Coordinates of C-alpha atoms (C1' of nucleotides) in Angstrom, one line a residue:
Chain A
X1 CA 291.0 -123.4 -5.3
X2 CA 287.9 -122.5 -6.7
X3 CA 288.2 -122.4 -10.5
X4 CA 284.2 -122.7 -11.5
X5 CA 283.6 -119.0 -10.6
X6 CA 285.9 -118.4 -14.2
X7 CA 284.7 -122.0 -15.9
X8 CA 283.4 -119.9 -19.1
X9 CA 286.1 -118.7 -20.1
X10 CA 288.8 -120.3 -22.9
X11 CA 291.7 -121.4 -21.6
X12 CA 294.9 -121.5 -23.6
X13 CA 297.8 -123.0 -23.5
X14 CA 301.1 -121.3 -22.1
X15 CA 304.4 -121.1 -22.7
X16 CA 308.3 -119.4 -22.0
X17 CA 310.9 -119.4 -24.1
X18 CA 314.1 -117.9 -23.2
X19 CA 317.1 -116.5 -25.0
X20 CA 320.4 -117.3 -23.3
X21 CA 323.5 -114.9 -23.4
X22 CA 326.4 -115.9 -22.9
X23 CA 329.9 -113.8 -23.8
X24 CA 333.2 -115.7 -25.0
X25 CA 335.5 -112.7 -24.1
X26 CA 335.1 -111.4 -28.0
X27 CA 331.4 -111.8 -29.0
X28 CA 328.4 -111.6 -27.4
X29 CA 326.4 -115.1 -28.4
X30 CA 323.1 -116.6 -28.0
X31 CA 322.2 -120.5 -27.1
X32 CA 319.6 -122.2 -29.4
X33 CA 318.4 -125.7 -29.5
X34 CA 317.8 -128.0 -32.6
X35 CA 314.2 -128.8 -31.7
X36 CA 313.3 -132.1 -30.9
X37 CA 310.1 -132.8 -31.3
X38 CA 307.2 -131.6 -33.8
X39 CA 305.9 -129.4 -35.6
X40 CA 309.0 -127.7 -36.7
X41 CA 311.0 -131.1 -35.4
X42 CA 315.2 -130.1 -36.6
X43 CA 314.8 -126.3 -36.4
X44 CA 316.7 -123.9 -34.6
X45 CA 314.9 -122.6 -31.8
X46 CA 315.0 -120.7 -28.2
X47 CA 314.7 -123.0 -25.5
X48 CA 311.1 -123.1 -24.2
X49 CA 308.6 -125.1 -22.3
X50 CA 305.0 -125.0 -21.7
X51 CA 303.7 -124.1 -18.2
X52 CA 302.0 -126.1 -15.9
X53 CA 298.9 -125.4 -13.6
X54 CA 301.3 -125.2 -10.2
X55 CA 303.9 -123.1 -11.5
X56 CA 304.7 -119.5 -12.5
X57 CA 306.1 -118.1 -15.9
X58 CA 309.7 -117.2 -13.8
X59 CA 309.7 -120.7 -12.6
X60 CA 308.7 -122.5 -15.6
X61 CA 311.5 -120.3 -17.3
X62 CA 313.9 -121.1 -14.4
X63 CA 313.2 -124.8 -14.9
X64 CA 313.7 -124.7 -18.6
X65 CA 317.0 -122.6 -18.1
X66 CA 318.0 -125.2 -15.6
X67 CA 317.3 -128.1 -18.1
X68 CA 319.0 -126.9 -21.1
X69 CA 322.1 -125.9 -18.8
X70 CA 322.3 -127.7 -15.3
X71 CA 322.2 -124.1 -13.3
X72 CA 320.4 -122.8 -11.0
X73 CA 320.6 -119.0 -9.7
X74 CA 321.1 -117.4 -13.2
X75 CA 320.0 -114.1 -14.1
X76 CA 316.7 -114.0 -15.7
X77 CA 314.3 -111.2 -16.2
X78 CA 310.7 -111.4 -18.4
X79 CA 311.3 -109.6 -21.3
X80 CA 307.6 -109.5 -23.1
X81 CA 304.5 -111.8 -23.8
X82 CA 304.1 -112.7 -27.5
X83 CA 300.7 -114.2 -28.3
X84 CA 299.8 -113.5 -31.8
X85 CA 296.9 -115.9 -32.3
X86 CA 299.0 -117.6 -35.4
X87 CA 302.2 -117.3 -33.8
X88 CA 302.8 -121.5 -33.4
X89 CA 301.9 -123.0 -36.8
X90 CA 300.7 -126.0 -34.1
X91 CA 297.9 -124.5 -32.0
X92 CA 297.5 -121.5 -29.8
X93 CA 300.2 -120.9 -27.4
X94 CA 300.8 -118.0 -25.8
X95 CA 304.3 -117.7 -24.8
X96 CA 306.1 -115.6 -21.9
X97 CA 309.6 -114.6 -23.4
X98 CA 312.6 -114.6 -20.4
X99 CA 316.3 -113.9 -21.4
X100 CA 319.0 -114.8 -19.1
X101 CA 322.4 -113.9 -18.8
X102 CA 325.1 -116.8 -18.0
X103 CA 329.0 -117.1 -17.5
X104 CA 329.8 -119.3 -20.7
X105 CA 332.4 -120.6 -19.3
X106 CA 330.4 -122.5 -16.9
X107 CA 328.1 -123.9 -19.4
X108 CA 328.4 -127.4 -19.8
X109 CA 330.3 -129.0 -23.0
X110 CA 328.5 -132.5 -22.1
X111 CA 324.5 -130.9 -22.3
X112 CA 325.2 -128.8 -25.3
X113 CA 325.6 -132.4 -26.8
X114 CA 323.0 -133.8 -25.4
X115 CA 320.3 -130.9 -26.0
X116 CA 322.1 -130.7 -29.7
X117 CA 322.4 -127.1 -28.6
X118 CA 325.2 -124.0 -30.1
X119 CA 326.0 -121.0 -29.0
X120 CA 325.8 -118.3 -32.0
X121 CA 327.2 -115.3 -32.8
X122 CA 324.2 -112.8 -32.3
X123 CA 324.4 -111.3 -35.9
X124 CA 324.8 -114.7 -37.1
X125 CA 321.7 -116.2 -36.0
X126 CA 320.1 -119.0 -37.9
X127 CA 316.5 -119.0 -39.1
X128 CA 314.3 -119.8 -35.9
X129 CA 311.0 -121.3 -35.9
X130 CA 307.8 -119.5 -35.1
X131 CA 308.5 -115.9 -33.5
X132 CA 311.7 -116.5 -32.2
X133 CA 313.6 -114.5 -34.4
X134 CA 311.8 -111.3 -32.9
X135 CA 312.4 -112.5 -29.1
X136 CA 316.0 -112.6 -29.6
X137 CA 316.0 -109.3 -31.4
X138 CA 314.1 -107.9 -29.0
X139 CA 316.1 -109.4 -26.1
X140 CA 319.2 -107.9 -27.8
X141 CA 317.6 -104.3 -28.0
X142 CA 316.5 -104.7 -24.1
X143 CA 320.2 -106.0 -23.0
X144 CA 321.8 -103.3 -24.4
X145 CA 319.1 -100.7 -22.7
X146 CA 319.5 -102.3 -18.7
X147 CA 323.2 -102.4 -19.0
X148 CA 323.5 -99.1 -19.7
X149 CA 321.6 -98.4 -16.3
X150 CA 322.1 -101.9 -14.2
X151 CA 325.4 -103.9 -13.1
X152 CA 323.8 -106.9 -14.9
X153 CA 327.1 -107.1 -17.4
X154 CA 329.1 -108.8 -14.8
X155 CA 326.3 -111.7 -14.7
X156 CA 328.6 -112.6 -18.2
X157 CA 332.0 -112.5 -17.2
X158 CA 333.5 -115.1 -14.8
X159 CA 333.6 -113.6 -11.2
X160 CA 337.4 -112.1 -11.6
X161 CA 337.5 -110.4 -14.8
X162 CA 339.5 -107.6 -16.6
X163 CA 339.0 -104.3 -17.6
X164 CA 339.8 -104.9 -21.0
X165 CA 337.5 -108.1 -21.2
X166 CA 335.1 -106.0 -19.3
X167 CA 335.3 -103.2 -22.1
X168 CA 334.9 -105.8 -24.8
X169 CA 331.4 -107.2 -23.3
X170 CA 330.0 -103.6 -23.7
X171 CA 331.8 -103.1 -27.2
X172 CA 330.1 -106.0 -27.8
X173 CA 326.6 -105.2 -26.5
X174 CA 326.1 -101.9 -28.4
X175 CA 328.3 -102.7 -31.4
X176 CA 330.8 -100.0 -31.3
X177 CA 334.2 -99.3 -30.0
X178 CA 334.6 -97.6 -27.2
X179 CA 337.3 -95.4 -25.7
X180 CA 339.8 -97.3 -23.3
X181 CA 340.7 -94.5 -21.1
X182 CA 337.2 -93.0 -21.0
X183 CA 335.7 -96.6 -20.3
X184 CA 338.2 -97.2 -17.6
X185 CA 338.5 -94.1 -15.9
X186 CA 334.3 -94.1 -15.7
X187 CA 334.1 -97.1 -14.7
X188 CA 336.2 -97.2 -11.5
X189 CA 335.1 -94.2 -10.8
X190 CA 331.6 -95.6 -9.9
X191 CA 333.7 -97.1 -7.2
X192 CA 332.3 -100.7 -7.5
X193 CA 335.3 -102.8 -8.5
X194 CA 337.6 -104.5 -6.6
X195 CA 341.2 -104.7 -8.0
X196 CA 342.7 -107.9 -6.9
X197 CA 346.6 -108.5 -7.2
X198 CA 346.4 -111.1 -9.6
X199 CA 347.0 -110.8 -13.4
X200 CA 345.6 -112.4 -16.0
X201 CA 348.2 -113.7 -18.6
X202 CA 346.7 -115.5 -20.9
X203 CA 345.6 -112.5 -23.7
X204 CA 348.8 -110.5 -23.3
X205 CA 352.3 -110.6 -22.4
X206 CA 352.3 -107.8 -19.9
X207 CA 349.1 -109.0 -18.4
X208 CA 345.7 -107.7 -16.9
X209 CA 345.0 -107.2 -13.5
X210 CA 341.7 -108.6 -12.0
X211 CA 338.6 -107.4 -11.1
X212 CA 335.8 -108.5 -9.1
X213 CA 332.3 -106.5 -8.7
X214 CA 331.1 -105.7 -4.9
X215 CA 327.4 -106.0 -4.6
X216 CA 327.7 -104.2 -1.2
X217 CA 329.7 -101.1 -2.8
X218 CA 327.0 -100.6 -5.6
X219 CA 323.8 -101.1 -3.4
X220 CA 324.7 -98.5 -1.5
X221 CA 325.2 -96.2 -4.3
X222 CA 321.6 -96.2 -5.6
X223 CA 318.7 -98.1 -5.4
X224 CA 317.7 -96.9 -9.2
X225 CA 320.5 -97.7 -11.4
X226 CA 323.4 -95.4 -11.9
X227 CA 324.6 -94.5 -15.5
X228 CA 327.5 -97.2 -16.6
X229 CA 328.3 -96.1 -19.8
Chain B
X1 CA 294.9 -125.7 -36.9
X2 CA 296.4 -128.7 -35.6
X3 CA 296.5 -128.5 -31.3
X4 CA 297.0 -132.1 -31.0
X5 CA 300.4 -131.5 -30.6
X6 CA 300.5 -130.4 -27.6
X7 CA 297.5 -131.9 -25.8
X8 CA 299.0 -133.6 -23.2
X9 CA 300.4 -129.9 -21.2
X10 CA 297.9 -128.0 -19.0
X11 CA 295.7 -124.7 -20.1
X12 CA 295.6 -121.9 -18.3
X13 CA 293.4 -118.7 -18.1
X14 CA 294.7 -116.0 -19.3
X15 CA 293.7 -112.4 -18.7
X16 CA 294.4 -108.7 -19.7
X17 CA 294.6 -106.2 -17.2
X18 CA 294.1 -102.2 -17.7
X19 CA 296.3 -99.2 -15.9
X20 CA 294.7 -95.9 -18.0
X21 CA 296.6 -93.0 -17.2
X22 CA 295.1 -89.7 -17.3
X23 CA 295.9 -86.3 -16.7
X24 CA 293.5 -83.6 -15.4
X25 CA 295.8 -80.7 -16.5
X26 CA 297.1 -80.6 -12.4
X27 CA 297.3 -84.6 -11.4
X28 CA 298.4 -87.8 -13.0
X29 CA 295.1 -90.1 -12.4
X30 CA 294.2 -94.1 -13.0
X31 CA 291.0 -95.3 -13.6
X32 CA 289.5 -97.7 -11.7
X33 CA 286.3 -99.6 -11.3
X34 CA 284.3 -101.6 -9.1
X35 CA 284.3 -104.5 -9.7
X36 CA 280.9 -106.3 -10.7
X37 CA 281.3 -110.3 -10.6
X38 CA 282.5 -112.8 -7.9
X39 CA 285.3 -113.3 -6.2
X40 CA 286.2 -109.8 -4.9
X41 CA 282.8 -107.9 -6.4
X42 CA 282.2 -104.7 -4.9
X43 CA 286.3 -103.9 -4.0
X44 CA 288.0 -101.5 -6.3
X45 CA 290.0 -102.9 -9.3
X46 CA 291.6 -102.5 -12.4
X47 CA 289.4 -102.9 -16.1
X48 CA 290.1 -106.3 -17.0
X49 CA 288.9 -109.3 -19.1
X50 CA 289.6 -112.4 -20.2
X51 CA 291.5 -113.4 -23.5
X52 CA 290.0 -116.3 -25.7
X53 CA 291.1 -118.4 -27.9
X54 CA 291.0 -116.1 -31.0
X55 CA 292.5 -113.2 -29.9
X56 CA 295.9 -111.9 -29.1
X57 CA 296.3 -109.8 -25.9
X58 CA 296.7 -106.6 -27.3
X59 CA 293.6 -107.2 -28.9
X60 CA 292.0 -108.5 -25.8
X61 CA 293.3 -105.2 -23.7
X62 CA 292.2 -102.7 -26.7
X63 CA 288.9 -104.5 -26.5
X64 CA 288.7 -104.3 -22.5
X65 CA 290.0 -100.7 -22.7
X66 CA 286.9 -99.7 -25.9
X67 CA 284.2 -101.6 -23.0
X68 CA 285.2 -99.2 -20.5
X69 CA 285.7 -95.9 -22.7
X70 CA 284.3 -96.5 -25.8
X71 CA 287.9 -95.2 -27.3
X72 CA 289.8 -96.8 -30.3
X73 CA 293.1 -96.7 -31.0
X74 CA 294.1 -95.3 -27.9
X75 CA 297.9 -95.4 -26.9
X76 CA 298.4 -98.8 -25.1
X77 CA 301.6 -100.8 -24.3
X78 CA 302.2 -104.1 -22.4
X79 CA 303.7 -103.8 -19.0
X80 CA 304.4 -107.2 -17.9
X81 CA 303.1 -111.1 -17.4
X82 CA 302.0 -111.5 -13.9
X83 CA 301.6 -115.0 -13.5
X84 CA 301.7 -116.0 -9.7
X85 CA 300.3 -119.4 -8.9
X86 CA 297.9 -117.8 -5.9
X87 CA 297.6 -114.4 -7.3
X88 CA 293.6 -114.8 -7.9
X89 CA 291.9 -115.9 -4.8
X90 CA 289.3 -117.7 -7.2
X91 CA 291.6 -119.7 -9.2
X92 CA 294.6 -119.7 -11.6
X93 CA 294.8 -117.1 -13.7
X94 CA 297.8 -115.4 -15.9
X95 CA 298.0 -112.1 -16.6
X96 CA 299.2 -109.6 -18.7
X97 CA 299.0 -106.2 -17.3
X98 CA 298.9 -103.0 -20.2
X99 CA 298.7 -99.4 -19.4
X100 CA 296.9 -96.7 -21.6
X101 CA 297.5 -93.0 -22.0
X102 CA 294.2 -91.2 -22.6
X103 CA 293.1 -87.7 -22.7
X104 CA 291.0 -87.4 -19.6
X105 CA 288.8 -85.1 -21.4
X106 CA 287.6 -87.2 -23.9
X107 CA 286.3 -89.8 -21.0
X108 CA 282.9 -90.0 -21.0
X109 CA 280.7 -89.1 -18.0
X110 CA 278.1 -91.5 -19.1
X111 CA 280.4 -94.4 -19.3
X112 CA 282.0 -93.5 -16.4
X113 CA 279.0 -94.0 -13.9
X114 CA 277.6 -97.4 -16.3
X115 CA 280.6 -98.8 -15.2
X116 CA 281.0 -97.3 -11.2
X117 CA 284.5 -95.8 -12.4
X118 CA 286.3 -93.6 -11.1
X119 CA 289.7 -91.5 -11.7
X120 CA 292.2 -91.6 -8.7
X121 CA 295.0 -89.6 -7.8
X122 CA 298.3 -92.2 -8.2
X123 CA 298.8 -91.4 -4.7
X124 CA 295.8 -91.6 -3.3
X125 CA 294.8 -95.5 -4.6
X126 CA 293.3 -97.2 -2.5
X127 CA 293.2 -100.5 -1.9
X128 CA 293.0 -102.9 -5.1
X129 CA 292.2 -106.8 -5.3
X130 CA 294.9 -109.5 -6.0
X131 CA 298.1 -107.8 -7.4
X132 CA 296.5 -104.9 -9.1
X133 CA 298.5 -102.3 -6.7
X134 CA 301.8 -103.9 -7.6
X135 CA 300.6 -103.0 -11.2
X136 CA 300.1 -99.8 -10.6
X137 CA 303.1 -99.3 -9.1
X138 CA 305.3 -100.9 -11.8
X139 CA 302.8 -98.8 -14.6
X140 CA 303.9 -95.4 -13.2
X141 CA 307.3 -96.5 -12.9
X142 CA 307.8 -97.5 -16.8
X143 CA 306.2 -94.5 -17.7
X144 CA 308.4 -92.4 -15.7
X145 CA 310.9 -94.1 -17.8
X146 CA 309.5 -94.1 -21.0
X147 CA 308.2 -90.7 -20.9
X148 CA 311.8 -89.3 -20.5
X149 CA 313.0 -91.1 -24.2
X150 CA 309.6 -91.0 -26.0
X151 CA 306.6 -88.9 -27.2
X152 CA 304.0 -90.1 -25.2
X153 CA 303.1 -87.3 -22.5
X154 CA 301.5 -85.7 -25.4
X155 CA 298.6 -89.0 -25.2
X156 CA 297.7 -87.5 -22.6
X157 CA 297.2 -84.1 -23.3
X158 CA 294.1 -82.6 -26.1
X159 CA 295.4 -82.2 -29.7
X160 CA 296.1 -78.5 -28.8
X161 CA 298.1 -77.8 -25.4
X162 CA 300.2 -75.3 -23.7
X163 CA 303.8 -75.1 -22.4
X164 CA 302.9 -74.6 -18.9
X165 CA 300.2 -77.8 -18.9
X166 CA 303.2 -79.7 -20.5
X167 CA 305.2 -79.0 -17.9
X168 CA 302.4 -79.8 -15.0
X169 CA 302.0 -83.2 -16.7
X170 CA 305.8 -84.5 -16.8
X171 CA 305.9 -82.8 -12.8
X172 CA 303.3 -84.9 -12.2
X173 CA 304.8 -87.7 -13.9
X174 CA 308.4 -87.4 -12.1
X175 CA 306.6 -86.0 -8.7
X176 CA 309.2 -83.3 -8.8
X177 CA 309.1 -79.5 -10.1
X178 CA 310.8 -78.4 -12.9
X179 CA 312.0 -75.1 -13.8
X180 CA 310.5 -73.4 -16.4
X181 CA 313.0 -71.4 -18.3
X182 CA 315.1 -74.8 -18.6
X183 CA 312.2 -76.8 -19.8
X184 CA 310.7 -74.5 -21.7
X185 CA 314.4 -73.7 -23.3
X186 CA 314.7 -77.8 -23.8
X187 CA 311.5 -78.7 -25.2
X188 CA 311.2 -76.2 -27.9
X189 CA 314.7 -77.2 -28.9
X190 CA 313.6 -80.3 -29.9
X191 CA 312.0 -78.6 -32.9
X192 CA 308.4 -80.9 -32.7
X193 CA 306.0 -78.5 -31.1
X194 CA 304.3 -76.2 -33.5
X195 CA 303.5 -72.9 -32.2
X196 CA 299.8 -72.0 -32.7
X197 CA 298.4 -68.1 -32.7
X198 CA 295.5 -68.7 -30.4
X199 CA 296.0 -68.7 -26.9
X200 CA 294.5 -70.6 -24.0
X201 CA 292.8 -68.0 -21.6
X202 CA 290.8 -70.3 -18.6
X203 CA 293.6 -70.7 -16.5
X204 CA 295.6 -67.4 -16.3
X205 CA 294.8 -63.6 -17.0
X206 CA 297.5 -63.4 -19.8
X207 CA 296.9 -66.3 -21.7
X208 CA 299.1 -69.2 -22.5
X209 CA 300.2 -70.1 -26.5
X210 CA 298.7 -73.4 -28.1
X211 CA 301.1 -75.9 -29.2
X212 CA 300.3 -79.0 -31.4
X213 CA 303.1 -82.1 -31.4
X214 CA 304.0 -82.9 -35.2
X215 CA 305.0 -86.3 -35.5
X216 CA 306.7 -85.7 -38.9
X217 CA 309.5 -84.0 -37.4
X218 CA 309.3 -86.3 -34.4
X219 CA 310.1 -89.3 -36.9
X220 CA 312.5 -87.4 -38.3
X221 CA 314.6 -86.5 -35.4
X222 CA 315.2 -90.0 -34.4
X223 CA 314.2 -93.7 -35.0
X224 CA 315.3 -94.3 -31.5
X225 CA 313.7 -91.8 -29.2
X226 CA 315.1 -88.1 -27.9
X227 CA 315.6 -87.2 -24.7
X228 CA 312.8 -85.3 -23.5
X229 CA 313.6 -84.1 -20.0
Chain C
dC1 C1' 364.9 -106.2 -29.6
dC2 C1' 360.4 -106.6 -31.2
dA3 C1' 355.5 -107.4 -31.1
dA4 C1' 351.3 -107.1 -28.5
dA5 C1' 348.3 -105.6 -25.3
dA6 C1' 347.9 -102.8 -20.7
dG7 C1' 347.8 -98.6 -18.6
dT8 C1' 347.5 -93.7 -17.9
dG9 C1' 345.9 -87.3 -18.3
dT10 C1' 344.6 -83.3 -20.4
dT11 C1' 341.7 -80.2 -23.1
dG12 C1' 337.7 -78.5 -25.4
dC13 C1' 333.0 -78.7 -25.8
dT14 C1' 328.3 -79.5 -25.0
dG15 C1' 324.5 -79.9 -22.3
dA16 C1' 322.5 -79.2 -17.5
dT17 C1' 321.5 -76.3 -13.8
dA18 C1' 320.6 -72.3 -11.2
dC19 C1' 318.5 -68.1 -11.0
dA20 C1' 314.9 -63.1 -11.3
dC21 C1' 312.5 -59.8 -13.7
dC22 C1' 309.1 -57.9 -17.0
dC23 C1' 304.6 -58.7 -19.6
dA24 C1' 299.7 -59.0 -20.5
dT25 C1' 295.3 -59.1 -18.8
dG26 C1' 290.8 -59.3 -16.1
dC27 C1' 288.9 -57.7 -12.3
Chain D
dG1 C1' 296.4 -50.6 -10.0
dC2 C1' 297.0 -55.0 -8.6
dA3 C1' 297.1 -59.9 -8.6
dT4 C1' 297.9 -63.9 -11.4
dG5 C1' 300.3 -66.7 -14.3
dG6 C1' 303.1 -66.4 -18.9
dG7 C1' 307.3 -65.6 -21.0
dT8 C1' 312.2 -64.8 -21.5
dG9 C1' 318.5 -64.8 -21.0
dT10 C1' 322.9 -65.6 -18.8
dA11 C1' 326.6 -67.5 -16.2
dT12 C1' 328.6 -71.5 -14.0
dC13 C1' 329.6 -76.3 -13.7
dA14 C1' 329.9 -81.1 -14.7
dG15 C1' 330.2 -84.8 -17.6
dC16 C1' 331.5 -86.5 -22.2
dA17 C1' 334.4 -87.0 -26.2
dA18 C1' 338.7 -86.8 -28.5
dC19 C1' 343.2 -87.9 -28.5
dA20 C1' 349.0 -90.7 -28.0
dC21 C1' 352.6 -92.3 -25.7
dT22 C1' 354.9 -95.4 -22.2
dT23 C1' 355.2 -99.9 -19.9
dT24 C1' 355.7 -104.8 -19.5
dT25 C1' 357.1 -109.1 -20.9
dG26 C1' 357.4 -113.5 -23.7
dG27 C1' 359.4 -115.0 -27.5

DNA sequence: CCAAAAGTGTTGCTGATACACCCATGC
DNA sequence: GCATGGGTGTATCAGCAACACTTTTGG
């Protein structure tokens, strides 16, 4: 490739950093790091990385997401570029913001050790280096936005789920109770779950019948989103 | 400041690119130029520059949109980080596409020809270099979107405007007709339109009212956008 | 038998849509 | 006086919100 035609121009140093959802069945929590290295060593922070020459932002954020948690194939979507000339107390960095939602169940005990990493409660968020603060706040305001529109809550629940964890994850989401039968009856009637036989017995004596989400069913009901709650 | 830190990780180029959005009272319209420098010179484009070292990119796109009209504080609001390896035929480059709402009237002539720019109808663009189309395409799209929550079809009007030119401009924005009792009806509901005595006489025999937006009562209503349409 | 969570229908209201005629004016 | 676009009201329908009791079962 032929770089000189541009050779005048500053170049800068780039960066993702992604905020990580995950849902426990009650709250709605985020994954930060303690960072390890300086400036800002021992801080909270979003996982990030810088990018290199050969690779995009989605796959430097896919690479990072896969460091911190061992997956591959997880949900990710760019959320917005902050580049405030001051915003690293270290040097100019732009960074390229991702937030990805993952099955927390899946996530693994042994790399949280190993990356010193926690999950937190999203209104209990610790003080994060840099601009972080305003990803994750801004990540939250986004999330709660798509789902409304987009079957992307399911990317938090395990693949068989219930309707009453289901209706927590959105409580959770947008902060407010919602109605059981209103939230049940709309939601099957998008005609997009599967009801399997099986119970879940572990949150209740009588039990919660299982659900799974059918890609097929719901990409043949729109290509632009259809209104979930 | 101290970019020792991080000296051993690649720079990159980084670059702002311009969708401006205009309205000619009938059609939704981009501005496009030709482009004047190597690779691609002569093939139309969108207005965009490099961002350096001490600037953000909303500072770099206001500045690449004030070269091109010779506006200030025009509305502007980032799309989205394109950041394809191969997406500039002359060498890596990131960047971060913004789109602009401007009153097409207030575009100079003089600039316009300086720069070999010209308006096109969103459907009739033709062909653009690198990924500037898929741009474009994702531009209209968020303002469709944005349009129907927020106040910013007015960005595109003059100060003064009537009902029937407001609804041309969100037709033309949603490529569908509306009817005019029922927008009429939900638009003045609102209660942010202020109803002027002097009417607008080019366009029909009869005369059409002014209206002016008031962003008091806007900001009001809600902190979290209305629905418009 | 009791505690705890799951499951299930109806009603009123609000907002969306569909639709057609008269008005004012310049020519 | 006629052609052009501006302005206005009503009826129907669909979707949303509010609301409480019965079922199941482990202990």
């Amino acid at each position: 490739m032929d770089i000189n035609k541009y050779k005048s121009h500053d170049r800068i140093l780039v960066a993702v950093d992604c905020i990580i959802f995950g849902f426990d069945g009650q709250q709605l929590k985020a994954l930060l790091i303690k960072r390890g290295f300086e400036p800002e060593i021992g801080k909270w922070s979003l996982m990030g990385g810088f990018v290199s020459q050969d690779e995009s932002t989605d796959e430097a954020a896919a690479r990072v997401l896969h460091q911190l948690t061992g997956m591959h194939n997880i949900y990710m979507e760019q959320l917005h570029c902050f580049s405030d000339v001051k915003r690293d107390a270290a040097g100019r960095v732009i960074s390229v913001a991702y937030f990805a939602l993952i099955n927390i169940a899946d996530y693994s005990e042994q790399l949280q050790l190993e990356h010193e990493a926690r999950w937190f409660h999203l209104n209990k968020i610790p003080e994060l280096i840099f601009d972080h603060k305003e990803m994750v706040t801004l990540a939250k305001e986004r999330l709660r936005q798509k789902v409304t529109n987009h079957p992307i809550g399911f990317e938090l629940l395990p693949e068989k789920f219930t309707l009453p964890s289901l209706q927590n994850l959105y409580e959770a989401i947008y902060e407010e109770p919602l109605d059981k039968r209103n939230f049940t009856r709309k939601i099957l009637s998008l005609g997009i779950l599967n009801k399997l036989d099986e119970k879940e017995k572990e949150s209740s004596r009588k039990g919660a019948f299982y659900y799974i989400f059918d890609k097929n069913k719901y990409s043949k009901l729109h290509q632009e989103g259809v209104k979930f709650i």
